[in-house]
Amino acid sequence: MKTTFYGGTGSVTGANFLVEHADAAGTAAKILVDCGMLQGTEAAETWNREAFPYDPAKIDVLVITHAHIDHIGRIPKLVKDGFRGKIVSTPPTRDIAELLLFDTCEILENDARRKGVLPLFEKRDVEQAVSLWQTLPYHEHLALPAGITLVLKNSGHILGSAMAQLSAADVTATFTGDLGNSPSLLLADTESVAGTNYLVMESVYGDRNHESKESRQAKLKSAIMETIARKKTLIIPSFSVERTQQMLYEMSEMFASDGIDEVPVFLDSPLAIKVTKIYEKYASYLNDHVREEIAQGDRIFRFPKLKFTALAQDSARIEHTANPKIIMAGSGMSQGGRVVEHEKEHAGDTNAIILFVGYQAAGTLGRQLAEGAKTVDIDGKNIHVKAKIESIEGYSSHKDSDHLVAFVEDAAKAGKLKKVFAVMGEPKSSLFLVQRLRDELDVNAEYPEYGESVEFK
């Protein structure tokens, strides 16, 4: 199998890997793993609009590891440019991806109208992509062209997230997608891939570790207690998928058992509300502990003072609600969505806390605020930042450096691992992980360049 790295190199986002293989009879196949958008940089929009470096019409199958936009965002463009093959993922990934792609389409069309340009793709392209989609549960084998077999294993990252194992001619390559920060509040642990020959793995936190689970809970509780005691507004920019559901679950537990007075909590994101309902639909994909709570009658993402504000007029009324209050809204990196309006209203307010609970990509408003910018531009308004800015990394849905190393150590224990490729990370993170794997595990590890091709033998 030949694999070419057409995305996810030199950047956390934009995952796109092309696998090519021909069987003994000469039948050839082209398999894509993920087709994501580049996000967070000035050059992202230009890169996303560029023609694919391969002919989409000649791709047989697109395998999707999970439903984050940096892994699915260019699927409609792939279809627009001629792809008519099969798209394969787990059932929850398919449902969440459909929501996110239609949402992204609306954002792109609005942005294109403002700029007087054609959108990257249109609603009909999303509809056609959805029509090509088929689902594959974990651990079932799917025969692909040219004698390739696909198996999806649980990566523990978000609901339905998977590692794609492609096997052919006695070679197995595993594309991890994003690897979960196990043990997770909601999901089962990342599965072992011991016995794989090649590993194409994420490295977002390849150079640093998260704070402990106890520390992250203490920080969240402290922010909520301060909000209540000093009658503040707590704003949590939150990703619609996984992070929002983690926060709802954690708050529900705290209000129920930690003796914290309940405070109005607004989930101000139509998309996050819909995704939360998908989490409830696929409760069987959650971990044993959470499923047991659900079986006992707990509504794990609901509590008395939680309000879902799906409509724009409901969102506008939040500002008229007296403090203390908590607002969770997207996007998680403050690059759009309703949270931007709340930040514009409160970033200059000493009576507000902005709490980041996820990765902030370089170039985003979230990254500027998290790194302590004194002034920021929000929708053309120059704001002197007076709100208290805090970050909690422990809620990350990605493995940290030590756990990435442990994952590779487990993968190598069968003695069959030939090489590891660190992708989907900022260069310093990927290179640091590569060096750790070489030094500590004596594993052959590499940081591939964009467009580089390697043979899996």
XYZ file of C-alpha atoms in Angstrom:
457
model
C 0.000 0.000 0.000
C 1.242 3.461 -0.902
C 0.096 6.332 1.302
C 0.428 10.006 0.385
C 0.015 12.760 2.968
C -2.199 15.416 1.384
C -3.279 17.065 4.635
C -2.710 17.001 8.363
C 0.983 17.774 7.894
C 2.448 20.823 9.578
C -0.983 21.588 11.017
C -3.509 20.139 13.431
C -6.284 20.480 10.851
C -6.976 19.454 7.249
C -6.581 15.670 7.578
C -6.434 13.981 4.137
C -4.564 10.761 3.347
C -4.607 8.831 0.074
C -4.006 5.070 0.120
C -3.331 3.282 -3.189
C -3.057 -0.467 -3.664
C -3.220 -3.041 -6.449
C -3.850 -6.736 -5.865
C -2.076 -9.660 -7.550
C -4.565 -9.591 -10.428
C -3.789 -5.933 -11.106
C -7.039 -4.514 -9.736
C -6.240 -1.088 -8.294
C -7.984 0.909 -5.589
C -7.734 4.433 -4.244
C -8.941 4.944 -0.679
C -9.082 8.299 1.090
C -8.960 8.568 4.860
C -10.638 11.816 5.949
C -11.197 14.941 3.892
C -10.981 17.846 6.288
C -10.790 21.604 6.178
C -7.730 23.557 7.157
C -8.697 25.896 9.995
C -7.297 28.780 11.989
C -4.683 30.248 9.630
C -4.826 33.141 7.179
C -4.037 30.768 4.328
C -6.777 28.288 5.292
C -9.500 29.650 3.012
C -7.172 29.681 0.014
C -5.983 26.121 0.710
C -9.536 24.835 1.165
C -10.501 26.246 -2.230
C -7.567 24.723 -4.104
C -8.113 21.789 -6.435
C -7.438 18.398 -4.868
C -3.998 16.995 -5.775
C -5.707 13.842 -7.078
C -8.748 13.218 -9.265
C -11.795 12.946 -6.958
C -13.658 10.960 -9.637
C -11.065 8.169 -9.329
C -11.407 7.731 -5.557
C -13.229 4.490 -4.754
C -13.916 4.902 -1.035
C -13.640 7.695 1.535
C -13.254 6.490 5.121
C -14.158 9.025 7.820
C -12.645 8.653 11.294
C -14.932 11.146 13.031
C -17.214 14.115 12.469
C -15.051 17.145 13.249
C -14.868 19.675 10.414
C -11.074 19.370 10.155
C -11.728 15.737 9.149
C -14.959 16.086 7.103
C -15.198 19.727 5.985
C -14.161 19.299 2.334
C -16.291 16.221 1.604
C -18.940 18.294 -0.258
C -16.182 19.905 -2.350
C -14.849 16.413 -3.127
C -18.343 15.482 -4.355
C -18.681 18.769 -6.256
C -15.387 17.996 -8.006
C -16.485 14.539 -9.146
C -16.317 11.991 -6.302
C -19.015 9.325 -6.600
C -17.578 6.517 -4.482
C -18.719 5.258 -1.069
C -18.301 7.174 2.176
C -17.890 4.920 5.218
C -18.060 5.729 8.935
C -19.748 4.609 12.144
C -23.479 5.432 12.484
C -23.033 8.305 15.008
C -20.318 9.857 12.838
C -22.649 9.847 9.856
C -25.453 11.566 11.815
C -23.199 14.197 13.376
C -21.392 14.828 10.082
C -24.667 15.521 8.309
C -25.550 18.179 10.886
C -22.124 19.798 10.808
C -21.827 19.835 7.024
C -25.188 21.546 6.524
C -24.278 24.034 9.260
C -20.895 24.703 7.654
C -22.540 25.092 4.252
C -24.794 27.855 5.602
C -21.827 29.648 7.170
C -19.795 29.426 3.952
C -22.681 30.655 1.789
C -23.245 33.672 4.064
C -19.525 34.444 4.056
C -19.343 34.112 0.259
C -22.253 36.549 -0.183
C -20.490 39.130 1.974
C -17.299 38.763 -0.061
C -18.994 38.565 -3.438
C -17.473 35.170 -4.296
C -18.808 31.684 -4.974
C -19.100 29.427 -1.905
C -16.771 26.479 -1.462
C -19.765 24.178 -1.871
C -23.555 24.319 -1.798
C -26.436 22.513 -0.109
C -26.902 20.148 -3.051
C -23.284 18.988 -2.660
C -23.924 18.152 0.998
C -27.106 16.303 0.058
C -25.245 14.247 -2.533
C -22.471 13.457 -0.042
C -25.034 12.190 2.462
C -26.591 9.987 -0.248
C -23.220 8.254 -0.785
C -22.780 7.452 2.925
C -22.923 3.978 4.440
C -22.280 3.037 8.055
C -20.035 0.405 9.576
C -20.188 -0.524 13.286
C -16.990 -1.062 15.245
C -15.123 -4.345 14.593
C -17.093 -5.428 11.528
C -15.014 -6.232 8.437
C -15.804 -4.434 5.180
C -14.297 -5.657 1.902
C -13.019 -2.789 -0.239
C -11.680 -2.966 -3.815
C -8.313 -4.609 -4.622
C -8.469 -6.980 -1.668
C -8.365 -4.291 1.009
C -10.248 -4.925 4.261
C -11.462 -2.108 6.508
C -12.090 -2.434 10.250
C -13.060 0.482 12.506
C -11.865 0.529 16.110
C -12.979 2.899 18.856
C -10.587 5.825 19.275
C -12.473 7.253 22.290
C -12.250 10.820 20.955
C -15.869 11.849 20.320
C -19.103 9.894 19.887
C -18.584 7.345 17.103
C -14.934 8.256 16.511
C -12.863 5.490 14.986
C -9.409 4.395 13.958
C -9.390 3.062 10.403
C -7.442 -0.165 9.959
C -6.722 -1.004 6.332
C -5.278 -4.450 5.604
C -4.079 -5.940 2.330
C -1.423 -8.444 1.294
C -0.354 -9.150 4.888
C 0.108 -5.452 5.678
C -2.028 -3.549 8.191
C -1.951 0.231 8.459
C -3.877 2.098 11.152
C -4.994 5.699 10.698
C -5.900 6.895 14.166
C -7.891 10.012 13.362
C -7.879 11.790 16.725
C -7.122 9.767 19.846
C -9.300 10.245 22.918
C -8.176 11.459 26.322
C -9.036 8.187 28.053
C -10.528 7.552 30.510
C -13.284 9.840 29.280
C -16.282 11.192 31.161
C -18.601 9.815 28.500
C -16.830 7.410 26.163
C -15.137 4.032 26.304
C -11.332 3.942 26.301
C -9.245 4.008 23.145
C -8.838 0.446 21.886
C -5.511 -1.273 21.355
C -4.087 -1.581 17.852
C -1.361 -4.034 18.825
C -0.253 -5.973 15.777
C -0.527 -3.144 13.278
C 2.474 -2.671 10.974
C 2.150 1.049 10.292
C 0.641 3.806 12.378
C -0.446 7.218 11.068
C -1.287 9.013 14.291
C -2.305 12.399 15.602
C 0.115 14.491 17.655
C -1.854 17.573 18.781
C -0.441 17.354 22.317
C 2.744 15.545 21.379
C 4.886 17.978 23.392
C 2.844 18.501 26.564
C 0.606 16.837 29.126
C -2.829 17.713 30.428
C -3.624 18.608 33.977
C -5.204 15.881 36.067
C -8.903 15.044 36.014
C -9.145 16.272 39.623
C -7.521 19.575 38.696
C -9.866 20.221 35.774
C -12.952 19.558 37.910
C -11.611 21.836 40.641
C -11.005 24.642 38.131
C -14.479 24.354 36.653
C -16.043 24.280 40.107
C -13.975 27.300 41.161
C -15.112 29.295 38.105
C -18.757 28.425 38.796
C -18.437 29.283 42.505
C -16.823 32.657 41.681
C -19.555 33.362 39.143
C -22.225 32.730 41.763
C -20.504 34.470 44.684
C -19.642 37.644 42.745
C -22.692 37.617 40.488
C -20.714 37.364 37.278
C -21.305 36.133 33.741
C -19.347 32.982 32.903
C -18.863 32.457 29.159
C -17.657 29.057 27.958
C -16.802 28.873 24.238
C -17.523 25.234 23.580
C -17.289 22.854 20.654
C -20.715 21.518 19.695
C -19.480 17.929 19.621
C -18.193 16.221 22.797
C -17.022 19.293 24.735
C -20.528 20.650 25.186
C -21.781 17.243 26.296
C -18.829 16.871 28.702
C -19.609 20.261 30.250
C -23.321 19.475 30.606
C -22.558 16.137 32.236
C -19.975 17.649 34.596
C -22.277 20.509 35.626
C -25.175 18.153 36.156
C -23.029 16.091 38.528
C -21.769 19.180 40.378
C -25.205 20.711 40.878
C -26.591 17.371 42.047
C -23.865 16.290 44.451
C -21.348 19.072 45.202
C -23.627 21.409 47.103
C -23.408 24.179 44.490
C -26.463 26.413 44.211
C -27.920 26.052 40.757
C -27.440 29.015 38.460
C -29.085 29.621 35.069
C -27.092 27.835 32.360
C -27.807 28.689 28.721
C -26.801 26.303 25.964
C -26.819 28.954 23.267
C -26.061 26.873 20.198
C -28.674 25.323 17.900
C -26.044 22.936 16.569
C -24.889 21.803 20.032
C -28.517 21.225 21.030
C -29.021 18.939 18.010
C -25.737 17.115 18.638
C -26.691 16.534 22.273
C -29.842 14.789 21.059
C -27.662 12.512 18.884
C -25.611 11.651 21.986
C -28.854 10.693 23.695
C -29.907 8.645 20.656
C -26.655 6.654 20.617
C -26.390 6.002 24.353
C -25.096 2.500 23.533
C -21.842 4.134 22.349
C -21.218 5.699 25.779
C -19.136 4.044 28.490
C -20.454 1.509 30.998
C -20.734 3.971 33.893
C -22.785 6.483 31.916
C -25.037 3.789 30.448
C -25.714 2.541 33.981
C -26.744 6.057 35.056
C -29.083 6.307 32.077
C -30.581 2.890 32.893
C -31.338 4.192 36.393
C -33.335 7.075 34.914
C -30.768 9.891 34.909
C -31.004 12.432 32.109
C -27.286 12.981 32.042
C -27.293 16.133 29.879
C -30.207 17.872 31.619
C -30.711 19.711 34.916
C -33.413 22.083 36.233
C -31.911 25.492 35.375
C -30.501 24.486 31.996
C -32.101 26.350 29.091
C -31.699 25.424 25.429
C -31.832 28.639 23.368
C -32.292 27.388 19.822
C -33.964 30.534 18.479
C -32.169 33.818 17.822
C -34.679 35.796 19.893
C -34.047 33.481 22.860
C -30.320 34.088 22.487
C -30.838 37.860 22.479
C -32.805 37.660 25.750
C -29.863 36.092 27.611
C -28.280 39.537 28.095
C -31.400 40.624 29.987
C -31.079 37.768 32.464
C -29.632 38.972 35.747
C -26.263 37.676 36.923
C -25.051 35.191 37.935
C -25.402 33.138 34.764
C -23.427 30.733 32.617
C -23.439 30.862 28.816
C -22.123 27.993 26.725
C -21.987 28.754 23.020
C -20.048 27.899 19.870
C -17.682 28.069 18.310
C -15.080 26.517 20.560
C -12.279 28.690 19.156
C -14.415 31.852 18.980
C -14.185 31.898 15.195
C -17.882 32.467 14.615
C -21.212 31.489 16.067
C -23.096 33.036 18.942
C -20.203 33.029 21.392
C -18.606 35.874 19.424
C -21.543 38.148 20.261
C -21.278 37.243 23.931
C -17.528 37.871 23.910
C -18.031 41.183 22.162
C -20.479 42.119 24.916
C -18.399 40.878 27.848
C -14.685 40.754 26.927
C -14.325 44.340 28.139
C -16.320 43.675 31.317
C -14.529 43.139 34.637
C -17.622 41.316 35.831
C -17.178 38.462 33.354
C -15.133 35.288 33.075
C -14.280 33.703 29.723
C -13.318 30.081 30.263
C -11.692 28.104 27.443
C -12.068 24.346 27.746
C -10.478 23.161 24.504
C -7.640 23.551 22.035
C -7.298 27.011 20.480
C -5.688 26.929 17.036
C -3.086 29.492 16.045
C -4.643 32.600 14.513
C -8.046 32.258 16.176
C -9.704 34.810 18.476
C -9.764 32.121 21.145
C -5.997 31.712 20.915
C -5.482 35.489 21.223
C -7.628 35.708 24.336
C -6.174 32.555 25.887
C -2.633 33.873 25.377
C -3.461 37.103 27.204
C -4.032 39.646 24.430
C -4.737 43.054 25.961
C -6.859 44.196 23.037
C -8.757 42.166 20.446
C -10.772 42.927 17.348
C -14.209 41.309 17.426
C -16.307 41.932 14.323
C -14.530 45.226 13.696
C -14.863 46.416 17.282
C -11.589 47.044 19.105
C -12.014 45.828 22.690
C -9.707 46.319 25.656
C -9.885 42.977 27.440
C -10.932 43.338 31.077
C -12.748 40.045 31.596
C -10.965 37.333 33.530
C -9.567 34.807 31.048
C -9.040 31.219 32.157
C -8.235 27.940 30.425
C -8.696 24.303 31.371
C -6.788 21.825 29.202
C -7.828 18.739 31.125
C -11.134 18.526 29.233
C -9.319 18.021 25.969
C -10.629 15.139 23.877
C -7.071 14.389 22.719
C -4.434 12.231 24.361
C -1.527 14.126 25.859
C 2.146 13.378 25.238
C 2.576 10.632 27.841
C -0.573 8.831 26.719
C 0.366 9.090 23.039
C 3.659 7.396 23.892
C 1.826 4.737 25.925
C -0.531 4.130 22.989
C 2.414 3.492 20.660
C 4.125 1.316 23.264
C 1.017 -0.871 23.375
C 0.788 -0.929 19.569
C 4.385 -2.147 19.396
C 4.078 -4.920 21.986
C 3.250 -7.576 19.369
C 6.588 -6.891 17.685
C 5.038 -6.075 14.298
C 5.138 -2.273 14.300
C 7.469 -1.067 11.548
C 6.959 2.681 11.502
C 4.969 5.545 13.027
C 4.055 8.760 11.221
C 3.203 11.733 13.469
C 0.635 13.976 11.798
C -2.184 16.362 12.747
C -0.127 18.503 15.094
C 1.737 21.781 15.043
C 5.327 21.077 13.905
C 6.886 21.460 17.338
C 4.384 19.016 18.846
C 4.778 16.427 16.105
C 8.581 16.607 16.120
C 8.737 16.373 19.904
C 6.594 13.230 19.832
C 8.731 11.715 17.070
C 11.834 12.212 19.194
C 10.188 10.717 22.275
C 9.132 7.625 20.342
C 12.653 7.178 19.005
C 14.405 7.781 22.309
C 12.068 6.042 24.739
C 10.613 3.193 22.693
C 13.259 2.750 19.986
C 10.434 3.034 17.455
C 11.034 4.124 13.879
C 9.084 7.394 13.799
C 8.848 10.130 11.191
C 7.299 13.544 10.668
C 6.091 13.456 7.040
C 5.978 16.428 4.687
C 2.968 17.519 2.652
C 2.726 15.448 -0.532
C 5.215 12.855 0.692
C 4.469 9.270 -0.370
C 5.528 6.156 1.538
C 5.237 2.458 0.768
C 3.725 0.223 3.431
C 5.431 -3.125 2.878
